[in-house]
Coordinates of C-alpha atoms in Angstrom, one line a residue:
X1 CA 95.8 88.0 93.1
X2 CA 93.5 87.3 90.2
X3 CA 95.1 88.0 86.8
X4 CA 94.4 87.4 83.2
X5 CA 95.0 84.0 81.6
X6 CA 98.5 84.9 80.6
X7 CA 101.8 84.2 82.1
X8 CA 103.4 86.8 84.3
X9 CA 106.7 87.8 85.9
X10 CA 108.6 86.4 88.8
X11 CA 107.4 87.2 92.3
X12 CA 110.0 89.9 92.7
X13 CA 109.1 91.5 89.5
X14 CA 105.4 91.4 90.3
X15 CA 106.0 93.1 93.6
X16 CA 108.0 95.8 91.8
X17 CA 105.2 96.3 89.3
X18 CA 102.5 96.8 91.9
X19 CA 104.7 99.4 93.6
X20 CA 105.5 100.9 90.3
X21 CA 102.3 101.8 88.6
X22 CA 100.3 103.1 91.5
X23 CA 98.4 99.9 91.9
X24 CA 97.7 100.0 95.6
X25 CA 98.0 97.0 97.8
X26 CA 94.4 97.4 98.7
X27 CA 92.8 96.3 95.5
X28 CA 93.2 95.8 91.8
X29 CA 90.9 95.0 88.9
X30 CA 91.7 92.6 86.1
X31 CA 89.9 92.4 82.8
X32 CA 89.3 90.2 79.9
X33 CA 91.5 87.2 79.4
X34 CA 94.2 87.4 76.8
X35 CA 92.9 86.9 73.2
X36 CA 89.4 88.1 73.9
X37 CA 90.1 91.8 74.5
X38 CA 90.4 94.5 72.0
X39 CA 92.6 97.6 71.7
X40 CA 95.6 97.9 74.0
X41 CA 94.8 94.8 76.0
X42 CA 96.6 92.7 73.5
X43 CA 96.7 88.9 73.3
X44 CA 98.6 86.0 74.8
X45 CA 100.9 85.9 71.8
X46 CA 102.0 89.5 71.8
X47 CA 103.0 89.5 75.5
X48 CA 101.8 93.1 76.3
X49 CA 100.2 93.9 79.6
X50 CA 98.3 97.2 79.6
X51 CA 97.9 98.9 83.0
X52 CA 95.7 101.9 83.8
X53 CA 97.4 104.2 86.3
X54 CA 96.3 107.4 88.1
X55 CA 97.8 110.7 87.1
X56 CA 98.8 112.3 90.5
X57 CA 100.4 115.4 91.8
X58 CA 100.4 118.8 90.2
X59 CA 99.5 117.6 86.7
X60 CA 97.0 120.0 85.2
X61 CA 95.8 117.5 82.6
X62 CA 94.5 114.3 84.1
X63 CA 95.4 112.4 80.9
X64 CA 99.1 113.3 80.8
X65 CA 101.9 111.7 82.7
X66 CA 104.9 113.8 83.8
X67 CA 108.1 112.8 82.0
X68 CA 110.1 112.2 85.2
X69 CA 111.1 109.0 86.9
X70 CA 112.9 110.7 89.8
X71 CA 110.8 109.9 92.9
X72 CA 113.0 112.0 95.2
X73 CA 112.4 115.3 93.6
X74 CA 112.0 117.2 90.3
X75 CA 108.2 117.6 90.7
X76 CA 105.7 114.9 89.9
X77 CA 107.0 111.4 89.0
X78 CA 105.7 109.2 86.3
X79 CA 104.1 105.8 87.0
X80 CA 106.2 102.7 86.5
X81 CA 109.1 103.7 88.7
X82 CA 109.0 100.4 90.6
X83 CA 109.7 98.5 87.3
X84 CA 113.1 100.3 87.4
X85 CA 114.1 101.0 91.0
X86 CA 114.1 98.4 93.8
X87 CA 114.7 98.4 97.5
X88 CA 117.0 96.2 99.6
X89 CA 113.9 94.3 100.9
X90 CA 110.3 94.0 99.9
X91 CA 107.4 94.1 102.4
X92 CA 105.4 90.9 102.4
X93 CA 101.6 91.0 102.2
X94 CA 101.2 88.4 105.0
X95 CA 102.1 88.1 108.7
X96 CA 102.5 91.7 109.5
X97 CA 104.6 92.9 106.6
X98 CA 107.5 90.5 106.9
X99 CA 110.6 91.7 105.1
X100 CA 111.6 89.6 102.0
X101 CA 115.2 89.8 100.6
X102 CA 115.4 91.7 97.4
X103 CA 118.6 93.6 96.5
X104 CA 119.9 92.5 99.9
X105 CA 120.2 88.9 100.9
X106 CA 120.2 89.6 104.6
X107 CA 120.8 92.2 107.3
X108 CA 122.3 91.6 110.8
X109 CA 121.9 93.9 113.7
X110 CA 124.1 94.1 116.8
X111 CA 122.1 93.4 120.0
X112 CA 121.9 97.1 120.9
X113 CA 120.4 98.0 117.5
X114 CA 123.1 100.5 116.7
X115 CA 124.8 98.7 113.8
X116 CA 123.3 97.1 110.8
X117 CA 125.3 95.0 108.3
X118 CA 123.8 94.3 104.9
X119 CA 124.9 91.5 102.6
X120 CA 124.0 92.4 99.1
X121 CA 122.8 90.2 96.3
X122 CA 125.5 89.4 93.7
X123 CA 125.1 89.2 90.0
X124 CA 122.7 92.1 89.8
X125 CA 123.1 94.6 87.0
X126 CA 121.5 98.0 86.2
X127 CA 119.6 98.1 82.9
X128 CA 122.5 99.9 81.3
X129 CA 124.8 96.9 82.0
X130 CA 126.7 98.4 84.9
X131 CA 127.1 96.1 88.0
X132 CA 125.1 96.8 91.2
X133 CA 127.5 97.2 94.1
X134 CA 127.8 98.5 97.6
X135 CA 128.7 101.9 96.2
X136 CA 125.0 102.3 95.1
X137 CA 123.7 101.5 98.6
X138 CA 126.3 103.8 100.3
X139 CA 125.3 106.6 98.0
X140 CA 121.5 106.2 98.4
X141 CA 121.5 105.6 102.2
X142 CA 124.0 108.4 102.6
X143 CA 121.8 111.1 101.1
X144 CA 118.7 109.7 102.9
X145 CA 120.3 109.6 106.3
X146 CA 122.4 112.7 105.9
X147 CA 125.7 113.6 107.5
X148 CA 126.6 112.4 111.0
X149 CA 126.0 115.0 113.7
X150 CA 125.7 115.3 117.4
X151 CA 121.9 115.3 117.1
X152 CA 121.8 113.3 113.8
X153 CA 120.4 110.0 112.8
X154 CA 123.7 108.1 112.1
X155 CA 126.9 108.2 114.2
X156 CA 129.2 107.6 111.3
X157 CA 129.0 107.9 107.5
X158 CA 127.4 104.9 105.7
X159 CA 130.3 102.7 104.5
X160 CA 131.1 99.5 102.7
X161 CA 133.5 96.8 103.8
X162 CA 133.6 95.2 100.3
X163 CA 131.6 95.4 97.1
X164 CA 128.7 93.5 98.5
X165 CA 128.7 94.5 102.2
X166 CA 127.4 97.8 103.7
X167 CA 127.5 98.9 107.3
X168 CA 125.2 101.5 108.9
X169 CA 125.9 102.8 112.4
X170 CA 123.0 104.6 114.1
X171 CA 123.0 107.1 116.8
X172 CA 120.2 105.3 118.6
X173 CA 118.6 101.8 118.4
X174 CA 117.0 101.6 114.9
X175 CA 115.7 98.1 114.3
X176 CA 112.7 99.3 112.3
X177 CA 114.6 101.2 109.6
X178 CA 114.6 98.4 107.1
X179 CA 110.8 98.6 106.9
X180 CA 110.9 102.4 106.5
X181 CA 113.5 102.2 103.8
X182 CA 111.7 99.3 102.0
X183 CA 108.5 101.4 101.9
X184 CA 109.9 104.6 100.6
X185 CA 113.5 104.6 99.4
X186 CA 114.7 102.5 96.5
X187 CA 118.4 102.2 95.6
X188 CA 119.6 104.6 92.9
X189 CA 122.6 104.2 90.6
X190 CA 125.5 106.1 92.0
X191 CA 127.2 106.2 88.6
X192 CA 124.4 108.4 87.4
X193 CA 122.9 110.2 90.3
X194 CA 126.2 111.1 92.1
X195 CA 127.0 113.3 89.1
X196 CA 123.7 115.2 89.1
X197 CA 124.3 118.8 90.5
X198 CA 120.9 119.0 92.2
X199 CA 119.4 115.6 92.8
X200 CA 116.1 116.9 94.1
X201 CA 115.5 119.0 90.9
X202 CA 116.9 116.4 88.5
X203 CA 114.3 115.4 85.8
X204 CA 115.0 111.7 85.1
X205 CA 113.9 110.9 81.6
X206 CA 116.0 107.7 81.0
X207 CA 115.6 105.7 84.2
X208 CA 118.5 103.2 84.9
X209 CA 117.4 100.7 87.5
X210 CA 118.0 97.1 88.7
X211 CA 114.4 96.2 88.2
X212 CA 112.8 94.2 85.3
X213 CA 111.9 97.2 83.2
X214 CA 113.7 99.2 80.6
X215 CA 112.0 102.3 79.1
X216 CA 111.1 101.8 75.5
X217 CA 109.2 105.0 74.8
X218 CA 107.5 107.8 76.7
X219 CA 104.5 109.8 75.6
X220 CA 102.3 111.9 78.0
X221 CA 99.5 109.5 77.6
X222 CA 101.4 106.2 77.0
X223 CA 104.5 104.7 78.6
X224 CA 106.0 101.6 77.1
X225 CA 108.4 99.5 79.2
X226 CA 110.2 96.4 77.9
X227 CA 110.9 93.5 80.3
X228 CA 114.5 92.6 80.5
X229 CA 115.8 89.2 79.5
X230 CA 118.8 89.6 82.0
X231 CA 116.7 90.6 85.0
X232 CA 118.3 89.1 88.2
X233 CA 114.9 87.9 89.4
X234 CA 114.4 85.6 86.4
X235 CA 112.9 85.7 83.0
X236 CA 109.3 86.7 82.4
X237 CA 106.8 83.8 82.0
X238 CA 105.1 85.6 79.2
X239 CA 104.9 89.4 79.5
X240 CA 107.5 91.1 77.4
X241 CA 106.2 94.7 77.5
X242 CA 104.2 96.7 80.0
X243 CA 102.1 99.6 78.6
X244 CA 100.8 102.2 81.1
X245 CA 98.0 104.5 80.2
X246 CA 95.9 107.1 82.2
X247 CA 92.9 105.3 83.8
X248 CA 90.7 108.3 84.6
X249 CA 87.7 108.0 86.9
X250 CA 86.5 104.8 88.6
X251 CA 83.8 104.5 86.0
X252 CA 86.3 104.8 83.2
X253 CA 88.5 102.1 84.8
X254 CA 85.7 99.6 84.8
X255 CA 84.6 100.5 81.3
X256 CA 88.1 100.2 79.8
X257 CA 88.7 96.8 81.4
X258 CA 85.3 95.5 80.2
X259 CA 86.0 96.7 76.7
X260 CA 89.5 95.0 76.8
X261 CA 91.4 98.3 76.3
X262 CA 93.1 97.8 79.7
X263 CA 94.2 94.6 81.4
X264 CA 94.7 95.8 85.0
X265 CA 93.9 99.0 86.9
X266 CA 93.6 100.2 90.5
X267 CA 89.9 100.4 91.3
X268 CA 87.2 100.1 93.8
X269 CA 84.1 102.0 94.8
X270 CA 80.5 100.9 95.2
X271 CA 79.3 98.3 92.7
X272 CA 82.6 96.8 91.9
X273 CA 81.6 93.4 93.3
X274 CA 78.2 93.5 91.6
X275 CA 77.9 95.8 88.6
X276 CA 81.4 95.6 87.3
X277 CA 81.8 91.8 87.7
X278 CA 78.5 91.4 86.0
X279 CA 79.4 93.4 82.9
X280 CA 81.5 90.5 81.5
X281 CA 82.2 87.0 82.7
X282 CA 86.0 87.6 82.3
X283 CA 86.1 90.6 84.6
X284 CA 88.0 89.8 87.8
X285 CA 88.5 91.7 91.1
X286 CA 91.1 90.9 93.7
X287 CA 91.6 92.5 97.1
X288 CA 95.0 92.9 98.7
X289 CA 95.3 94.1 102.3
X290 CA 98.2 96.4 103.0
X291 CA 97.6 96.9 106.7
X292 CA 96.0 100.3 106.3
X293 CA 92.5 101.2 107.3
X294 CA 89.8 103.8 106.8
X295 CA 88.1 105.4 109.8
X296 CA 86.9 108.4 111.6
X297 CA 89.1 110.7 113.8
X298 CA 87.3 112.5 116.6
X299 CA 88.0 116.2 117.3
X300 CA 89.2 115.9 120.8
X301 CA 89.6 119.6 121.5
X302 CA 86.0 120.8 121.6
X303 CA 82.6 119.6 122.6
X304 CA 81.0 117.2 122.3
X305 CA 83.8 114.8 121.2
X306 CA 86.3 116.1 123.8
X307 CA 84.3 113.9 126.2
X308 CA 85.5 110.3 126.3
X309 CA 82.0 109.0 127.0
X310 CA 80.7 110.6 123.7
X311 CA 83.5 108.9 121.8
X312 CA 82.8 105.6 123.4
X313 CA 79.1 106.0 122.5
X314 CA 79.8 106.8 118.9
X315 CA 82.2 103.9 118.6
X316 CA 79.7 101.5 120.0
X317 CA 76.9 102.9 117.9
X318 CA 78.6 102.2 114.5
X319 CA 77.0 99.5 112.3
X320 CA 80.3 98.2 110.9
X321 CA 78.6 95.7 108.5
X322 CA 76.6 98.6 107.0
X323 CA 79.8 100.6 106.5
X324 CA 81.5 97.5 104.9
X325 CA 78.5 97.1 102.5
X326 CA 78.6 100.9 101.6
X327 CA 82.3 100.6 100.6
X328 CA 81.4 97.7 98.4
X329 CA 84.8 96.8 97.2
X330 CA 86.0 93.9 99.3
X331 CA 87.4 95.7 102.4
X332 CA 87.3 93.3 105.3
X333 CA 86.3 94.4 108.8
X334 CA 89.3 95.2 111.0
X335 CA 89.9 93.3 114.3
X336 CA 88.9 95.1 117.5
X337 CA 92.5 96.4 117.6
X338 CA 92.0 98.2 114.3
X339 CA 94.5 95.8 112.6
X340 CA 93.7 93.7 109.6
X341 CA 92.9 90.2 110.9
X342 CA 94.6 88.5 107.9
X343 CA 97.8 90.5 107.4
X344 CA 98.4 90.7 111.2
X345 CA 97.2 87.3 112.2
X346 CA 100.6 86.5 113.6
X347 CA 100.6 89.6 115.8
X348 CA 97.2 89.5 117.4
X349 CA 96.7 88.0 120.8
X350 CA 94.0 85.3 121.2
X351 CA 90.6 86.8 121.4
X352 CA 91.6 90.0 119.6
X353 CA 91.1 88.9 116.1
X354 CA 87.3 89.2 116.0
X355 CA 85.6 92.2 114.3
X356 CA 83.9 94.9 116.5
X357 CA 80.1 94.9 116.6
X358 CA 77.4 97.4 117.0
X359 CA 76.3 97.7 120.6
X360 CA 73.4 100.1 121.1
X361 CA 73.0 99.3 124.8
X362 CA 76.7 100.1 125.4
X363 CA 76.3 103.4 123.5
X364 CA 73.3 104.5 125.5
X365 CA 75.1 103.6 128.7
X366 CA 78.2 105.6 127.8
X367 CA 76.1 108.6 127.1
X368 CA 74.2 108.2 130.4
X369 CA 77.5 107.9 132.3
X370 CA 78.6 111.2 130.8
X371 CA 75.4 113.0 131.6
X372 CA 74.4 113.2 127.9
X373 CA 70.9 112.8 126.3
X374 CA 69.7 112.8 122.7
X375 CA 67.1 115.4 122.0
X376 CA 65.8 116.3 118.5
X377 CA 68.6 114.1 117.0
X378 CA 71.4 116.1 118.7
X379 CA 73.6 115.3 121.7
X380 CA 72.5 117.5 124.5
X381 CA 74.0 118.4 127.9
X382 CA 73.2 121.2 130.3
X383 CA 70.4 122.4 128.1
X384 CA 72.7 122.9 125.1
X385 CA 72.5 120.9 121.9
X386 CA 75.6 119.9 119.9
X387 CA 75.0 118.9 116.3
X388 CA 77.6 116.6 114.9
X389 CA 79.4 117.1 111.6
X390 CA 81.9 115.1 109.5
X391 CA 84.6 116.3 107.2
X392 CA 85.9 114.1 104.4
X393 CA 89.6 114.3 103.8
X394 CA 89.9 111.6 101.1
X395 CA 91.9 111.5 97.9
X396 CA 90.4 108.9 95.7
X397 CA 86.9 109.3 94.1
X398 CA 85.8 105.8 95.3
X399 CA 86.8 106.7 98.9
X400 CA 84.8 109.9 98.6
X401 CA 81.8 107.9 97.7
X402 CA 82.3 105.5 100.6
X403 CA 82.9 108.4 103.0

């Protein structure tokens, strides 16, 4: 990751922050070095890191954050939740998303995959001073997994054997659940959330978490989070406060960073590697693969793409390098398996790590094998032409441009 010339948090806190503010693992942009920016960017001596975050969900005003840090309900949630709430494990960015101990030191499964025993980290406190214990994990996993039932997910209620050991007994082998929980379900404080009448509708305005952050102030267009001195992951190497502001469109992101009003923001889109980086010598862009990919799904229930030969032909006809250049934000080509060749390097069989290539001859042969021809720019068979169409179902503006 490329950052400003300022110190930063521990690795655990950094991972929390990325998950917190809506900074995707795909890419992030960093701006002027400390001391040269203006506005909210701050300087190396004031220790403020300003992050531009996207306003998501049902918010009617794109410049206003919802005042709610409950990610499990209550409507839209504010950015920064990952600075408060943490998972038992973090998902690493190398070697196929390896699990990294976080609030849990380890997990051991029985050979049949039916029982998982978690050993929790000791010496962790919530930001209100209360100790983190097995009760918090039992509470959180309990409402996520639900009550045991004949057709349920767990065979017994989630339980603790002591203050730092939790046991989960599944109804069927469930070795993969730690990845699922690490991706979506942080641990919540039982001493607060257990007393909430309706957890899903609870509007959390004063988040109490085990993470490095403690809410200082909230405004619809500005969230200030102080970095704890007593964080279990270690003291900050320089950042003492994180400020989160709405980032707006892709163009606004790049402008704010170049002007020094924002230090970091999620960004991308065409021109980020040329135009944006050229606007100021201090501008930086770093790409982080998260294992996801962007592609085309064929409609397999109607002609012409219900024909395997047509799908093979379209696949072989794609100029992957042209697509990569159109995206223009650092996305690497996938391997022929569709998996990222860096993140999943340890998973790919020899010979499967290379990127797919355009093969016009193979495309033509696939069409011929299926009895198809191309006439007037359209796929044709049996005297009938089939114009192709594409529907974009993409959320981010930069993805719309690429699509």
